[in-house]
PDB file of C-alpha atoms in Angstrom:
ATOM      1  CA  MET Z   1     -31.126 118.419-112.829  1.00  0.00           C
ATOM      2  CA  ASP Z   2     -29.885 114.844-112.605  1.00  0.00           C
ATOM      3  CA  PHE Z   3     -33.434 113.492-112.664  1.00  0.00           C
ATOM      4  CA  GLN Z   4     -34.231 115.315-115.897  1.00  0.00           C
ATOM      5  CA  ASN Z   5     -31.163 113.819-117.546  1.00  0.00           C
ATOM      6  CA  ASN Z   6     -32.106 110.335-116.317  1.00  0.00           C
ATOM      7  CA  ASP Z   7     -35.667 110.765-117.590  1.00  0.00           C
ATOM      8  CA  HIS Z   8     -34.382 111.719-121.025  1.00  0.00           C
ATOM      9  CA  ILE Z   9     -32.081 108.685-121.108  1.00  0.00           C
ATOM     10  CA  VAL Z  10     -34.890 106.329-120.072  1.00  0.00           C
ATOM     11  CA  GLU Z  11     -37.243 107.771-122.707  1.00  0.00           C
ATOM     12  CA  THR Z  12     -34.583 107.350-125.381  1.00  0.00           C
ATOM     13  CA  VAL Z  13     -33.904 103.747-124.382  1.00  0.00           C
ATOM     14  CA  ILE Z  14     -37.610 102.883-124.377  1.00  0.00           C
ATOM     15  CA  SER Z  15     -38.001 104.392-127.845  1.00  0.00           C
ATOM     16  CA  LEU Z  16     -35.052 102.412-129.181  1.00  0.00           C
ATOM     17  CA  ILE Z  17     -36.401  99.200-127.677  1.00  0.00           C
ATOM     18  CA  GLU Z  18     -39.792  99.843-129.292  1.00  0.00           C
ATOM     19  CA  VAL Z  19     -38.254 100.301-132.713  1.00  0.00           C
ATOM     20  CA  LEU Z  20     -35.891  97.316-132.385  1.00  0.00           C
ATOM     21  CA  VAL Z  21     -38.674  94.994-131.250  1.00  0.00           C
ATOM     22  CA  ILE Z  22     -40.966  96.033-134.074  1.00  0.00           C
ATOM     23  CA  ILE Z  23     -38.211  95.720-136.692  1.00  0.00           C
ATOM     24  CA  SER Z  24     -37.264  92.258-135.466  1.00  0.00           C
ATOM     25  CA  ILE Z  25     -40.855  90.999-135.370  1.00  0.00           C
ATOM     26  CA  GLU Z  26     -42.553  92.378-138.454  1.00  0.00           C
ATOM     27  CA  GLU Z  27     -41.773  91.477-142.026  1.00  0.00           C
ATOM     28  CA  ILE Z  28     -42.494  95.028-143.178  1.00  0.00           C
ATOM     29  CA  PRO Z  29     -41.230  97.220-140.331  1.00  0.00           C
ATOM     30  CA  TYR Z  30     -42.456 100.570-141.685  1.00  0.00           C
ATOM     31  CA  THR Z  31     -45.924 100.172-140.220  1.00  0.00           C
ATOM     32  CA  GLY Z  32     -44.440  99.098-136.898  1.00  0.00           C
ATOM     33  CA  ILE Z  33     -42.127 102.092-136.771  1.00  0.00           C
ATOM     34  CA  ALA Z  34     -45.060 104.376-137.529  1.00  0.00           C
ATOM     35  CA  LEU Z  35     -46.988 102.686-134.714  1.00  0.00           C
ATOM     36  CA  ALA Z  36     -44.068 103.195-132.312  1.00  0.00           C
ATOM     37  CA  ILE Z  37     -43.886 106.890-133.190  1.00  0.00           C
ATOM     38  CA  LEU Z  38     -47.634 107.209-132.736  1.00  0.00           C
ATOM     39  CA  LEU Z  39     -47.482 105.472-129.355  1.00  0.00           C
ATOM     40  CA  LYS Z  40     -44.692 107.789-128.233  1.00  0.00           C
ATOM     41  CA  THR Z  41     -46.685 110.881-129.133  1.00  0.00           C
ATOM     42  CA  VAL Z  42     -49.959 109.639-127.651  1.00  0.00           C
ATOM     43  CA  THR Z  43     -48.744 107.729-124.587  1.00  0.00           C
ATOM     44  CA  HIS Z  44     -46.648 109.662-122.107  1.00  0.00           C
ATOM     45  CA  ASP Z  45     -46.695 107.037-119.355  1.00  0.00           C
ATOM     46  CA  ARG Z  46     -43.579 104.850-119.381  1.00  0.00           C
ATOM     47  CA  LEU Z  47     -45.270 101.858-117.802  1.00  0.00           C
ATOM     48  CA  ILE Z  48     -47.946 101.738-120.498  1.00  0.00           C
ATOM     49  CA  ARG Z  49     -45.303 101.971-123.245  1.00  0.00           C
ATOM     50  CA  ILE Z  50     -43.298  99.122-121.678  1.00  0.00           C
ATOM     51  CA  LEU Z  51     -46.433  97.007-121.338  1.00  0.00           C
ATOM     52  CA  LEU Z  52     -47.302  97.643-124.988  1.00  0.00           C
ATOM     53  CA  ILE Z  53     -43.798  96.529-126.008  1.00  0.00           C
ATOM     54  CA  LEU Z  54     -44.251  93.324-124.011  1.00  0.00           C
ATOM     55  CA  MET Z  55     -47.669  92.802-125.564  1.00  0.00           C
ATOM     56  CA  VAL Z  56     -46.194  93.096-129.060  1.00  0.00           C
ATOM     57  CA  ILE Z  57     -43.519  90.538-128.175  1.00  0.00           C
ATOM     58  CA  VAL Z  58     -46.045  88.093-126.730  1.00  0.00           C
ATOM     59  CA  LEU Z  59     -48.454  88.462-129.644  1.00  0.00           C
ATOM     60  CA  ALA Z  60     -45.608  87.901-132.092  1.00  0.00           C
ATOM     61  CA  GLU Z  61     -44.726  84.646-130.373  1.00  0.00           C
ATOM     62  CA  ILE Z  62     -48.323  83.428-130.390  1.00  0.00           C
ATOM     63  CA  ASP Z  63     -49.199  82.441-133.932  1.00  0.00           C
ATOM     64  CA  LEU Z  64     -52.816  83.514-134.236  1.00  0.00           C
TER      65      LEU Z  64
END
């Protein structure tokens, strides 16, 4: 029972981090929030979601 509660907390924190990162990086955050919601529904693996968050941060810092 404790593990299920911890999993829910971790999922919630990852979702909040996704949204906060996208809001802080993009000028128009609505598309980023939609992308975060899409990633949450499509990607169920936590490691992939964390890596995608890091990729967004890195790509935002690199001015292409």
